[in-house]
PDB file of C-alpha atoms in Angstrom:
ATOM      1  CA  UNK B 295     -13.537  -6.333  36.171  1.00 32.00           C
ATOM      2  CA  UNK B 296      -9.817  -4.879  36.189  1.00 35.00           C
ATOM      3  CA  UNK B 297      -8.656  -7.909  34.383  1.00 37.00           C
ATOM      4  CA  UNK B 298     -11.032  -7.378  31.537  1.00 40.00           C
ATOM      5  CA  UNK B 299     -10.469  -3.548  31.457  1.00 47.00           C
ATOM      6  CA  UNK B 300      -6.396  -4.490  30.945  1.00 44.00           C
ATOM      7  CA  UNK B 301      -7.467  -6.985  28.760  1.00 50.00           C
ATOM      8  CA  UNK B 302      -9.777  -4.738  26.641  1.00 57.00           C
ATOM      9  CA  UNK B 303      -6.763  -1.816  26.563  1.00 80.00           C
ATOM     10  CA  UNK B 304      -4.271  -4.234  23.964  1.00 92.00           C
ATOM     11  CA  UNK B 305      -3.898  -4.524  20.277  1.00 96.00           C
ATOM     12  CA  UNK B 306      -5.885  -7.501  19.157  1.00 97.00           C
ATOM     13  CA  UNK B 307      -5.318 -10.074  16.272  1.00 97.00           C
ATOM     14  CA  UNK B 308      -7.972 -11.936  15.164  1.00 97.00           C
ATOM     15  CA  UNK B 309      -7.930 -15.249  12.615  1.00 96.00           C
ATOM     16  CA  UNK B 310     -11.685 -15.237  11.460  1.00 96.00           C
ATOM     17  CA  UNK B 311     -13.343 -16.269   7.913  1.00 94.00           C
ATOM     18  CA  UNK B 312     -15.937 -14.593   5.708  1.00 92.00           C
ATOM     19  CA  UNK B 313     -19.105 -15.792   4.873  1.00 89.00           C
ATOM     20  CA  UNK B 314     -16.659 -18.296   1.836  1.00 88.00           C
ATOM     21  CA  UNK B 315     -14.707 -19.635   3.983  1.00 92.00           C
ATOM     22  CA  UNK B 316     -11.908 -17.832   3.392  1.00 92.00           C
ATOM     23  CA  UNK B 317      -9.398 -16.959   6.146  1.00 95.00           C
ATOM     24  CA  UNK B 318      -9.031 -12.930   7.469  1.00 97.00           C
ATOM     25  CA  UNK B 319      -6.795 -11.463   9.555  1.00 98.00           C
ATOM     26  CA  UNK B 320      -8.768  -8.865  12.023  1.00 98.00           C
ATOM     27  CA  UNK B 321      -7.170  -6.365  13.846  1.00 98.00           C
ATOM     28  CA  UNK B 322      -7.911  -3.623  16.588  1.00 98.00           C
ATOM     29  CA  UNK B 323      -6.552  -1.551  18.526  1.00 97.00           C
ATOM     30  CA  UNK B 324      -7.046  -0.622  22.218  1.00 96.00           C
ATOM     31  CA  UNK B 325      -9.321   1.899  21.760  1.00 96.00           C
ATOM     32  CA  UNK B 326     -12.143   0.156  19.100  1.00 96.00           C
ATOM     33  CA  UNK B 327     -10.509   0.880  15.496  1.00 98.00           C
ATOM     34  CA  UNK B 328     -10.285  -2.074  13.268  1.00 98.00           C
ATOM     35  CA  UNK B 329      -8.745  -3.220  10.345  1.00 98.00           C
ATOM     36  CA  UNK B 330      -9.387  -6.330   8.247  1.00 98.00           C
ATOM     37  CA  UNK B 331      -7.302  -8.386   5.872  1.00 98.00           C
ATOM     38  CA  UNK B 332      -7.871 -11.309   3.270  1.00 96.00           C
ATOM     39  CA  UNK B 333      -5.565 -13.829   2.749  1.00 97.00           C
ATOM     40  CA  UNK B 334      -7.163 -14.003  -0.351  1.00 95.00           C
ATOM     41  CA  UNK B 335      -4.935 -11.256  -2.241  1.00 95.00           C
ATOM     42  CA  UNK B 336      -2.991 -10.139   0.942  1.00 97.00           C
ATOM     43  CA  UNK B 337      -6.502  -7.724   0.577  1.00 97.00           C
ATOM     44  CA  UNK B 338      -7.027  -4.736   3.232  1.00 98.00           C
ATOM     45  CA  UNK B 339     -10.692  -4.961   3.118  1.00 97.00           C
ATOM     46  CA  UNK B 340     -12.171  -2.639   5.771  1.00 98.00           C
ATOM     47  CA  UNK B 341     -10.007   0.148   7.659  1.00 98.00           C
ATOM     48  CA  UNK B 342     -12.153   1.476  10.312  1.00 98.00           C
ATOM     49  CA  UNK B 343     -12.394   4.472  12.767  1.00 98.00           C
ATOM     50  CA  UNK B 344     -12.635   4.029  16.559  1.00 96.00           C
ATOM     51  CA  UNK B 345     -16.562   4.845  16.029  1.00 96.00           C
ATOM     52  CA  UNK B 346     -17.229   2.071  13.687  1.00 97.00           C
ATOM     53  CA  UNK B 347     -16.841   4.606  10.475  1.00 97.00           C
ATOM     54  CA  UNK B 348     -15.338   2.345   7.744  1.00 98.00           C
ATOM     55  CA  UNK B 349     -13.081   4.858   5.707  1.00 98.00           C
ATOM     56  CA  UNK B 350     -12.499   2.249   2.546  1.00 98.00           C
ATOM     57  CA  UNK B 351     -14.996   1.545   0.009  1.00 98.00           C
ATOM     58  CA  UNK B 352     -15.943  -1.183  -1.376  1.00 97.00           C
ATOM     59  CA  UNK B 353     -18.721  -1.347  -4.002  1.00 96.00           C
ATOM     60  CA  UNK B 354     -21.925  -3.638  -2.794  1.00 93.00           C
ATOM     61  CA  UNK B 355     -21.832  -5.399  -6.410  1.00 91.00           C
ATOM     62  CA  UNK B 356     -18.000  -6.945  -5.503  1.00 89.00           C
ATOM     63  CA  UNK B 357     -16.911 -10.395  -6.226  1.00 82.00           C
ATOM     64  CA  UNK B 358     -16.426 -11.906  -2.913  1.00 75.00           C
ATOM     65  CA  UNK B 359     -15.502 -15.581  -3.914  1.00 76.00           C
ATOM     66  CA  UNK B 360     -11.827 -16.371  -5.432  1.00 74.00           C
ATOM     67  CA  UNK B 361     -10.315 -16.271  -7.165  1.00 75.00           C
ATOM     68  CA  UNK B 362     -11.954 -12.476  -8.409  1.00 77.00           C
ATOM     69  CA  UNK B 363     -10.284  -9.532  -6.531  1.00 81.00           C
ATOM     70  CA  UNK B 364     -12.819  -7.708  -4.804  1.00 90.00           C
ATOM     71  CA  UNK B 365     -13.806  -4.293  -5.741  1.00 94.00           C
ATOM     72  CA  UNK B 366     -12.842  -1.918  -2.871  1.00 96.00           C
ATOM     73  CA  UNK B 367     -10.392  -1.701  -0.155  1.00 97.00           C
ATOM     74  CA  UNK B 368      -6.755  -1.574  -0.968  1.00 98.00           C
ATOM     75  CA  UNK B 369      -5.671  -4.071  -3.795  1.00 96.00           C
ATOM     76  CA  UNK B 370      -2.442  -4.995  -3.898  1.00 96.00           C
ATOM     77  CA  UNK B 371      -1.108  -4.570  -7.672  1.00 95.00           C
ATOM     78  CA  UNK B 372       2.147  -6.361  -8.810  1.00 95.00           C
ATOM     79  CA  UNK B 373       4.224  -7.316 -10.224  1.00 95.00           C
ATOM     80  CA  UNK B 374       2.111  -5.280 -12.615  1.00 91.00           C
ATOM     81  CA  UNK B 375       0.270  -1.999 -13.092  1.00 89.00           C
ATOM     82  CA  UNK B 376      -3.034  -1.833 -15.388  1.00 78.00           C
ATOM     83  CA  UNK B 377      -2.019  -3.353 -18.735  1.00 70.00           C
ATOM     84  CA  UNK B 378       1.537  -2.161 -18.988  1.00 68.00           C
ATOM     85  CA  UNK B 379       3.073  -5.260 -19.483  1.00 61.00           C
ATOM     86  CA  UNK B 380       2.096  -8.798 -20.583  1.00 61.00           C
ATOM     87  CA  UNK B 381       0.159 -10.221 -17.512  1.00 69.00           C
ATOM     88  CA  UNK B 382      -3.644 -10.028 -16.369  1.00 70.00           C
ATOM     89  CA  UNK B 383      -4.610  -6.382 -15.054  1.00 72.00           C
ATOM     90  CA  UNK B 384      -2.832  -5.283 -12.415  1.00 75.00           C
ATOM     91  CA  UNK B 385      -0.519  -8.331 -12.412  1.00 83.00           C
ATOM     92  CA  UNK B 386      -1.371 -11.729  -9.671  1.00 91.00           C
ATOM     93  CA  UNK B 387      -0.368 -10.700  -6.313  1.00 93.00           C
ATOM     94  CA  UNK B 388      -4.410 -10.001  -5.504  1.00 92.00           C
ATOM     95  CA  UNK B 389      -5.932 -12.875  -6.796  1.00 90.00           C
ATOM     96  CA  UNK B 390      -3.219 -15.209  -4.754  1.00 92.00           C
ATOM     97  CA  UNK B 391      -4.107 -17.120  -1.516  1.00 93.00           C
ATOM     98  CA  UNK B 392      -1.225 -15.322   0.915  1.00 96.00           C
ATOM     99  CA  UNK B 393      -0.300 -17.002   4.222  1.00 96.00           C
ATOM    100  CA  UNK B 394       0.186 -15.706   7.270  1.00 97.00           C
ATOM    101  CA  UNK B 395       3.551 -15.306   8.139  1.00 96.00           C
ATOM    102  CA  UNK B 396       5.007 -16.577  11.999  1.00 94.00           C
ATOM    103  CA  UNK B 397       8.477 -15.790  11.924  1.00 94.00           C
ATOM    104  CA  UNK B 398       9.310 -12.923   9.590  1.00 95.00           C
ATOM    105  CA  UNK B 399      12.266 -11.366   8.830  1.00 93.00           C
ATOM    106  CA  UNK B 400      13.109  -9.044  10.881  1.00 93.00           C
ATOM    107  CA  UNK B 401      11.713  -5.217  10.308  1.00 94.00           C
ATOM    108  CA  UNK B 402      14.634  -2.982  12.456  1.00 90.00           C
ATOM    109  CA  UNK B 403      12.428   0.321  11.808  1.00 91.00           C
ATOM    110  CA  UNK B 404       9.179  -1.036  12.704  1.00 95.00           C
ATOM    111  CA  UNK B 405       8.039   0.217  16.351  1.00 94.00           C
ATOM    112  CA  UNK B 406       5.197  -2.819  17.482  1.00 94.00           C
ATOM    113  CA  UNK B 407       4.237  -0.489  20.841  1.00 92.00           C
ATOM    114  CA  UNK B 408       0.638  -0.697  20.681  1.00 94.00           C
ATOM    115  CA  UNK B 409       0.112  -1.805  17.908  1.00 97.00           C
ATOM    116  CA  UNK B 410      -1.639  -4.660  16.121  1.00 98.00           C
ATOM    117  CA  UNK B 411      -0.031  -5.912  13.149  1.00 98.00           C
ATOM    118  CA  UNK B 412       0.286  -9.432  10.962  1.00 98.00           C
ATOM    119  CA  UNK B 413       2.864 -10.146   8.350  1.00 98.00           C
ATOM    120  CA  UNK B 414       1.989 -12.253   5.348  1.00 98.00           C
ATOM    121  CA  UNK B 415       4.041 -13.645   3.013  1.00 97.00           C
ATOM    122  CA  UNK B 416       3.515 -14.543  -0.925  1.00 96.00           C
ATOM    123  CA  UNK B 417       5.813 -16.792  -2.578  1.00 92.00           C
ATOM    124  CA  UNK B 418       6.858 -17.493  -6.170  1.00 88.00           C
ATOM    125  CA  UNK B 419       6.364 -21.448  -5.012  1.00 75.00           C
ATOM    126  CA  UNK B 420       3.756 -22.662  -6.945  1.00 75.00           C
ATOM    127  CA  UNK B 421       3.655 -23.561 -10.974  1.00 78.00           C
ATOM    128  CA  UNK B 422       1.004 -21.205 -11.961  1.00 78.00           C
ATOM    129  CA  UNK B 423       2.170 -18.318 -11.027  1.00 81.00           C
ATOM    130  CA  UNK B 424       5.948 -19.337 -12.170  1.00 81.00           C
ATOM    131  CA  UNK B 425       4.343 -20.454 -15.810  1.00 84.00           C
ATOM    132  CA  UNK B 426       2.902 -16.456 -15.997  1.00 85.00           C
ATOM    133  CA  UNK B 427       6.102 -14.753 -14.295  1.00 89.00           C
ATOM    134  CA  UNK B 428       9.608 -17.127 -14.283  1.00 89.00           C
ATOM    135  CA  UNK B 429      11.104 -15.756 -11.520  1.00 92.00           C
ATOM    136  CA  UNK B 430      11.824 -16.460  -8.259  1.00 93.00           C
ATOM    137  CA  UNK B 431      11.119 -13.649  -5.116  1.00 95.00           C
ATOM    138  CA  UNK B 432       8.916 -13.429  -1.722  1.00 96.00           C
ATOM    139  CA  UNK B 433       6.827 -10.672  -0.328  1.00 97.00           C
ATOM    140  CA  UNK B 434       6.506 -10.141   2.695  1.00 98.00           C
ATOM    141  CA  UNK B 435       3.923  -8.107   3.413  1.00 98.00           C
ATOM    142  CA  UNK B 436       3.785  -6.351   7.618  1.00 98.00           C
ATOM    143  CA  UNK B 437      -0.262  -4.870   7.665  1.00 98.00           C
ATOM    144  CA  UNK B 438      -0.125  -2.468  10.928  1.00 98.00           C
ATOM    145  CA  UNK B 439      -3.050  -0.892  13.074  1.00 98.00           C
ATOM    146  CA  UNK B 440      -1.675   2.354  15.339  1.00 98.00           C
ATOM    147  CA  UNK B 441      -2.777   3.552  18.509  1.00 97.00           C
ATOM    148  CA  UNK B 442      -3.817   6.680  16.595  1.00 97.00           C
ATOM    149  CA  UNK B 443      -5.982   4.333  14.027  1.00 98.00           C
ATOM    150  CA  UNK B 444      -2.973   4.992  11.485  1.00 98.00           C
ATOM    151  CA  UNK B 445      -2.970   1.964   8.905  1.00 98.00           C
ATOM    152  CA  UNK B 446       0.294   1.176   7.597  1.00 98.00           C
ATOM    153  CA  UNK B 447       1.463  -1.435   4.973  1.00 98.00           C
ATOM    154  CA  UNK B 448       4.816  -2.331   4.565  1.00 98.00           C
ATOM    155  CA  UNK B 449       6.321  -4.075   1.775  1.00 98.00           C
ATOM    156  CA  UNK B 450       9.529  -5.732   1.052  1.00 98.00           C
ATOM    157  CA  UNK B 451      10.355  -7.813  -1.998  1.00 97.00           C
ATOM    158  CA  UNK B 452      13.085 -10.079  -2.378  1.00 97.00           C
ATOM    159  CA  UNK B 453      15.201 -11.668  -5.391  1.00 97.00           C
ATOM    160  CA  UNK B 454      15.889 -15.060  -4.910  1.00 94.00           C
ATOM    161  CA  UNK B 455      16.398 -15.901  -7.880  1.00 87.00           C
ATOM    162  CA  UNK B 456      20.013 -15.970  -9.853  1.00 88.00           C
ATOM    163  CA  UNK B 457      18.972 -13.365 -12.729  1.00 94.00           C
ATOM    164  CA  UNK B 458      17.289  -9.615 -12.238  1.00 96.00           C
ATOM    165  CA  UNK B 459      13.811  -8.693 -12.750  1.00 95.00           C
ATOM    166  CA  UNK B 460      11.800  -5.841 -12.746  1.00 95.00           C
ATOM    167  CA  UNK B 461       8.259  -5.145 -11.635  1.00 95.00           C
ATOM    168  CA  UNK B 462       5.872  -2.413 -10.621  1.00 95.00           C
ATOM    169  CA  UNK B 463       3.814  -2.036  -7.390  1.00 97.00           C
ATOM    170  CA  UNK B 464       0.990   0.160  -6.329  1.00 96.00           C
ATOM    171  CA  UNK B 465      -1.595  -0.168  -4.026  1.00 97.00           C
ATOM    172  CA  UNK B 466      -5.166   0.859  -5.032  1.00 97.00           C
ATOM    173  CA  UNK B 467      -6.521   1.905  -2.260  1.00 98.00           C
ATOM    174  CA  UNK B 468     -10.215   2.956  -2.781  1.00 98.00           C
ATOM    175  CA  UNK B 469     -11.249   5.461  -0.531  1.00 98.00           C
ATOM    176  CA  UNK B 470     -14.985   6.140   0.608  1.00 98.00           C
ATOM    177  CA  UNK B 471     -16.081   9.661   0.214  1.00 98.00           C
ATOM    178  CA  UNK B 472     -19.000  11.471   0.951  1.00 98.00           C
ATOM    179  CA  UNK B 473     -19.315  12.723  -3.288  1.00 98.00           C
ATOM    180  CA  UNK B 474     -17.167  13.389  -5.528  1.00 98.00           C
ATOM    181  CA  UNK B 475     -17.775  16.659  -6.827  1.00 95.00           C
ATOM    182  CA  UNK B 476     -17.243  17.769  -2.686  1.00 95.00           C
ATOM    183  CA  UNK B 477     -13.259  16.368  -3.024  1.00 97.00           C
ATOM    184  CA  UNK B 478     -10.126  17.508  -4.163  1.00 97.00           C
ATOM    185  CA  UNK B 479      -6.818  16.091  -3.889  1.00 97.00           C
ATOM    186  CA  UNK B 480      -3.873  18.560  -3.374  1.00 96.00           C
ATOM    187  CA  UNK B 481       0.172  17.381  -2.979  1.00 96.00           C
ATOM    188  CA  UNK B 482       0.156  16.538  -6.611  1.00 97.00           C
ATOM    189  CA  UNK B 483       0.751  20.378  -7.996  1.00 94.00           C
ATOM    190  CA  UNK B 484       2.348  21.521 -11.350  1.00 94.00           C
ATOM    191  CA  UNK B 485       3.487  17.501 -11.315  1.00 96.00           C
ATOM    192  CA  UNK B 486       3.785  15.637 -14.490  1.00 97.00           C
ATOM    193  CA  UNK B 487       1.130  12.646 -15.233  1.00 97.00           C
ATOM    194  CA  UNK B 488       0.865   9.881 -17.435  1.00 97.00           C
ATOM    195  CA  UNK B 489      -2.870  10.300 -18.759  1.00 97.00           C
ATOM    196  CA  UNK B 490      -4.510   7.012 -19.270  1.00 95.00           C
ATOM    197  CA  UNK B 491      -7.587   8.225 -21.178  1.00 96.00           C
ATOM    198  CA  UNK B 492      -4.841   9.392 -23.756  1.00 97.00           C
ATOM    199  CA  UNK B 493      -2.632   6.867 -24.102  1.00 94.00           C
ATOM    200  CA  UNK B 494      -0.250   7.329 -21.895  1.00 94.00           C
ATOM    201  CA  UNK B 495      -0.005  10.783 -23.180  1.00 97.00           C
ATOM    202  CA  UNK B 496       2.660  13.064 -20.748  1.00 97.00           C
ATOM    203  CA  UNK B 497       1.302  16.373 -19.349  1.00 97.00           C
ATOM    204  CA  UNK B 498       1.904  18.760 -16.594  1.00 96.00           C
ATOM    205  CA  UNK B 499      -0.785  19.617 -14.192  1.00 94.00           C
ATOM    206  CA  UNK B 500      -1.676  23.128 -13.865  1.00 88.00           C
ATOM    207  CA  UNK B 501      -4.301  23.859 -10.870  1.00 78.00           C
ATOM    208  CA  UNK B 502      -3.736  24.273  -7.419  1.00 82.00           C
ATOM    209  CA  UNK B 503      -5.775  20.979  -6.012  1.00 94.00           C
ATOM    210  CA  UNK B 504      -7.434  18.528  -8.183  1.00 96.00           C
ATOM    211  CA  UNK B 505     -11.407  19.212  -8.226  1.00 96.00           C
ATOM    212  CA  UNK B 506     -13.529  16.075 -10.594  1.00 97.00           C
ATOM    213  CA  UNK B 507     -15.968  16.252 -12.711  1.00 96.00           C
ATOM    214  CA  UNK B 508     -15.518  13.908 -15.035  1.00 97.00           C
ATOM    215  CA  UNK B 509     -13.804  10.525 -15.136  1.00 98.00           C
ATOM    216  CA  UNK B 510     -10.150  10.610 -14.477  1.00 98.00           C
ATOM    217  CA  UNK B 511      -7.260   7.522 -14.495  1.00 97.00           C
ATOM    218  CA  UNK B 512      -3.819   9.273 -14.348  1.00 97.00           C
ATOM    219  CA  UNK B 513      -0.220   8.410 -13.074  1.00 97.00           C
ATOM    220  CA  UNK B 514       1.565  11.477 -11.428  1.00 98.00           C
ATOM    221  CA  UNK B 515       5.213  11.119 -11.343  1.00 98.00           C
ATOM    222  CA  UNK B 516       7.737  11.891  -8.394  1.00 96.00           C
ATOM    223  CA  UNK B 517       5.215  13.115  -6.092  1.00 95.00           C
ATOM    224  CA  UNK B 518       5.691  14.451  -2.558  1.00 89.00           C
ATOM    225  CA  UNK B 519       6.221  11.897  -0.362  1.00 91.00           C
ATOM    226  CA  UNK B 520       2.307  13.227   1.577  1.00 95.00           C
ATOM    227  CA  UNK B 521      -0.723  13.298  -0.885  1.00 97.00           C
ATOM    228  CA  UNK B 522      -3.887  14.982   0.797  1.00 98.00           C
ATOM    229  CA  UNK B 523      -7.914  14.131   0.217  1.00 98.00           C
ATOM    230  CA  UNK B 524     -10.239  16.696   1.462  1.00 97.00           C
ATOM    231  CA  UNK B 525     -13.627  15.601   1.619  1.00 97.00           C
ATOM    232  CA  UNK B 526     -15.345  19.080   2.690  1.00 95.00           C
ATOM    233  CA  UNK B 527     -19.173  17.509   3.098  1.00 94.00           C
ATOM    234  CA  UNK B 528     -17.799  14.713   6.017  1.00 95.00           C
ATOM    235  CA  UNK B 529     -14.858  17.501   7.115  1.00 95.00           C
ATOM    236  CA  UNK B 530     -12.463  14.870   7.289  1.00 96.00           C
ATOM    237  CA  UNK B 531      -8.742  14.203   5.625  1.00 98.00           C
ATOM    238  CA  UNK B 532      -7.122  11.361   4.599  1.00 98.00           C
ATOM    239  CA  UNK B 533      -3.094  11.975   4.517  1.00 98.00           C
ATOM    240  CA  UNK B 534      -1.502   9.669   2.116  1.00 98.00           C
ATOM    241  CA  UNK B 535       2.633   8.841   3.623  1.00 98.00           C
ATOM    242  CA  UNK B 536       4.574   6.707   1.597  1.00 97.00           C
ATOM    243  CA  UNK B 537       8.539   5.873   0.888  1.00 97.00           C
ATOM    244  CA  UNK B 538       9.927   4.054  -1.808  1.00 97.00           C
ATOM    245  CA  UNK B 539       6.652   4.641  -4.030  1.00 97.00           C
ATOM    246  CA  UNK B 540       7.162   7.955  -6.046  1.00 97.00           C
ATOM    247  CA  UNK B 541       4.124   7.326  -8.259  1.00 97.00           C
ATOM    248  CA  UNK B 542       0.334   8.483  -7.322  1.00 98.00           C
ATOM    249  CA  UNK B 543      -2.464   7.095  -9.357  1.00 97.00           C
ATOM    250  CA  UNK B 544      -5.799   9.183  -9.055  1.00 98.00           C
ATOM    251  CA  UNK B 545      -8.419   7.010 -10.719  1.00 97.00           C
ATOM    252  CA  UNK B 546     -12.741   7.684 -10.768  1.00 98.00           C
ATOM    253  CA  UNK B 547     -14.782   5.614 -13.436  1.00 97.00           C
ATOM    254  CA  UNK B 548     -17.553   8.622 -13.189  1.00 97.00           C
ATOM    255  CA  UNK B 549     -20.579   7.026 -15.174  1.00 96.00           C
ATOM    256  CA  UNK B 550     -20.581   5.859 -18.060  1.00 95.00           C
ATOM    257  CA  UNK B 551     -17.599   3.280 -17.239  1.00 95.00           C
ATOM    258  CA  UNK B 552     -19.263   2.769 -13.833  1.00 95.00           C
ATOM    259  CA  UNK B 553     -22.307   1.239 -15.903  1.00 95.00           C
ATOM    260  CA  UNK B 554     -19.392  -1.120 -17.867  1.00 95.00           C
ATOM    261  CA  UNK B 555     -18.344  -2.073 -14.698  1.00 93.00           C
ATOM    262  CA  UNK B 556     -20.266  -5.608 -13.625  1.00 93.00           C
ATOM    263  CA  UNK B 557     -18.956  -5.392  -9.935  1.00 92.00           C
ATOM    264  CA  UNK B 558     -19.866  -0.914  -9.035  1.00 95.00           C
ATOM    265  CA  UNK B 559     -22.677   0.050  -8.990  1.00 95.00           C
ATOM    266  CA  UNK B 560     -24.712   2.496 -11.755  1.00 96.00           C
ATOM    267  CA  UNK B 561     -23.867   5.641  -8.669  1.00 97.00           C
ATOM    268  CA  UNK B 562     -21.025   4.638  -6.501  1.00 97.00           C
ATOM    269  CA  UNK B 563     -18.480   5.969  -8.749  1.00 98.00           C
ATOM    270  CA  UNK B 564     -20.081   9.349  -6.627  1.00 98.00           C
ATOM    271  CA  UNK B 565     -18.772   7.748  -3.563  1.00 98.00           C
ATOM    272  CA  UNK B 566     -15.026   6.324  -4.050  1.00 98.00           C
ATOM    273  CA  UNK B 567     -11.924   7.903  -5.415  1.00 98.00           C
ATOM    274  CA  UNK B 568      -8.555   5.712  -5.909  1.00 98.00           C
ATOM    275  CA  UNK B 569      -5.554   7.276  -4.843  1.00 98.00           C
ATOM    276  CA  UNK B 570      -2.654   4.907  -5.173  1.00 97.00           C
ATOM    277  CA  UNK B 571       0.871   5.046  -3.777  1.00 97.00           C
ATOM    278  CA  UNK B 572       2.834   3.303  -6.596  1.00 97.00           C
ATOM    279  CA  UNK B 573       5.951   2.170  -8.410  1.00 96.00           C
ATOM    280  CA  UNK B 574       4.884   2.490 -12.101  1.00 95.00           C
ATOM    281  CA  UNK B 575       6.799   4.848 -14.791  1.00 94.00           C
ATOM    282  CA  UNK B 576      10.403   3.436 -13.696  1.00 95.00           C
ATOM    283  CA  UNK B 577      10.050  -0.355 -12.745  1.00 95.00           C
ATOM    284  CA  UNK B 578      12.365  -1.372 -10.008  1.00 97.00           C
ATOM    285  CA  UNK B 579      14.793  -3.858 -10.733  1.00 97.00           C
ATOM    286  CA  UNK B 580      16.165  -5.873  -8.256  1.00 98.00           C
ATOM    287  CA  UNK B 581      19.710  -7.867  -8.988  1.00 97.00           C
ATOM    288  CA  UNK B 582      19.744 -11.740  -7.087  1.00 97.00           C
ATOM    289  CA  UNK B 583      19.447 -11.468  -3.544  1.00 97.00           C
ATOM    290  CA  UNK B 584      18.845  -7.663  -3.366  1.00 97.00           C
ATOM    291  CA  UNK B 585      14.760  -6.336  -1.549  1.00 97.00           C
ATOM    292  CA  UNK B 586      13.331  -3.768  -2.236  1.00 98.00           C
ATOM    293  CA  UNK B 587      11.158  -1.477   0.597  1.00 97.00           C
ATOM    294  CA  UNK B 588       8.008   0.297   0.151  1.00 97.00           C
ATOM    295  CA  UNK B 589       5.800   1.853   2.884  1.00 98.00           C
ATOM    296  CA  UNK B 590       2.350   3.848   3.068  1.00 98.00           C
ATOM    297  CA  UNK B 591       0.611   4.663   5.411  1.00 98.00           C
ATOM    298  CA  UNK B 592      -2.874   6.611   5.661  1.00 98.00           C
ATOM    299  CA  UNK B 593      -4.129   8.654   8.754  1.00 98.00           C
ATOM    300  CA  UNK B 594      -7.276  10.437   9.102  1.00 98.00           C
ATOM    301  CA  UNK B 595      -7.390  14.244  10.328  1.00 96.00           C
ATOM    302  CA  UNK B 596     -11.451  15.503  11.433  1.00 93.00           C
ATOM    303  CA  UNK B 597     -11.863  19.436  10.597  1.00 84.00           C
ATOM    304  CA  UNK B 598     -14.662  21.109  12.740  1.00 69.00           C
TER     305      UNK B 598
END
């Protein structure tokens, strides 16, 4: 019995399959919190507390068969965000099959103590990718779940080409919320933002905190390293900490746009809010042999 108890206290990493046979990685910490990542898109699909509360939104109408991305979780938008470029919307990384990397490049700053984690990799080795984006790269992604239940994504993009290239990136995080009218976002005060609903026109945020009464689609520029999403009804706060990701995307489609999206229920917009750590306004340029690192850490704070 004691041995069994010891086993239960170790971080767990398991390879599982979804109903369509797509490989997924399940991370569990010793307290019972979990994270599920699909190798299709390297996409985090689930982040649960030790009480089994789901913290990420996924639409009940979401596509689950590759190559379509899943509406929800944390799709990775790379090497393009939105339609800012010649590629398909949000780039190709979220539609590609990633590989589990058994021998990843060293990451000295990472402390593995009590963490369940997995390394994934996407390389520019298939012809389809090179035809639409003719650059040689390696994208290494480490997803980790801490003993405290915090979810961390560390991305490293390396240029293995003979010429420079530029890219944008966003972790398009769908937070599960009680009701969009009960939520506020802090940490974006007085920042400039690009309004995608007004042809990317630039404005300056005036209010103390961001609240929601209609559709929103903005890129906040040069934000603080910590942004908070307060959910009053559920008495919980998401803290978004980021490194190498100067911008923050805030998106909710509201009722009209939601009805036009085939993979989102008409009323589901009320229970989701996307707040992304991103690098969009100033694309990242890598010379041959250079590497960029970005880090997103998500944590949950419960209030009494």
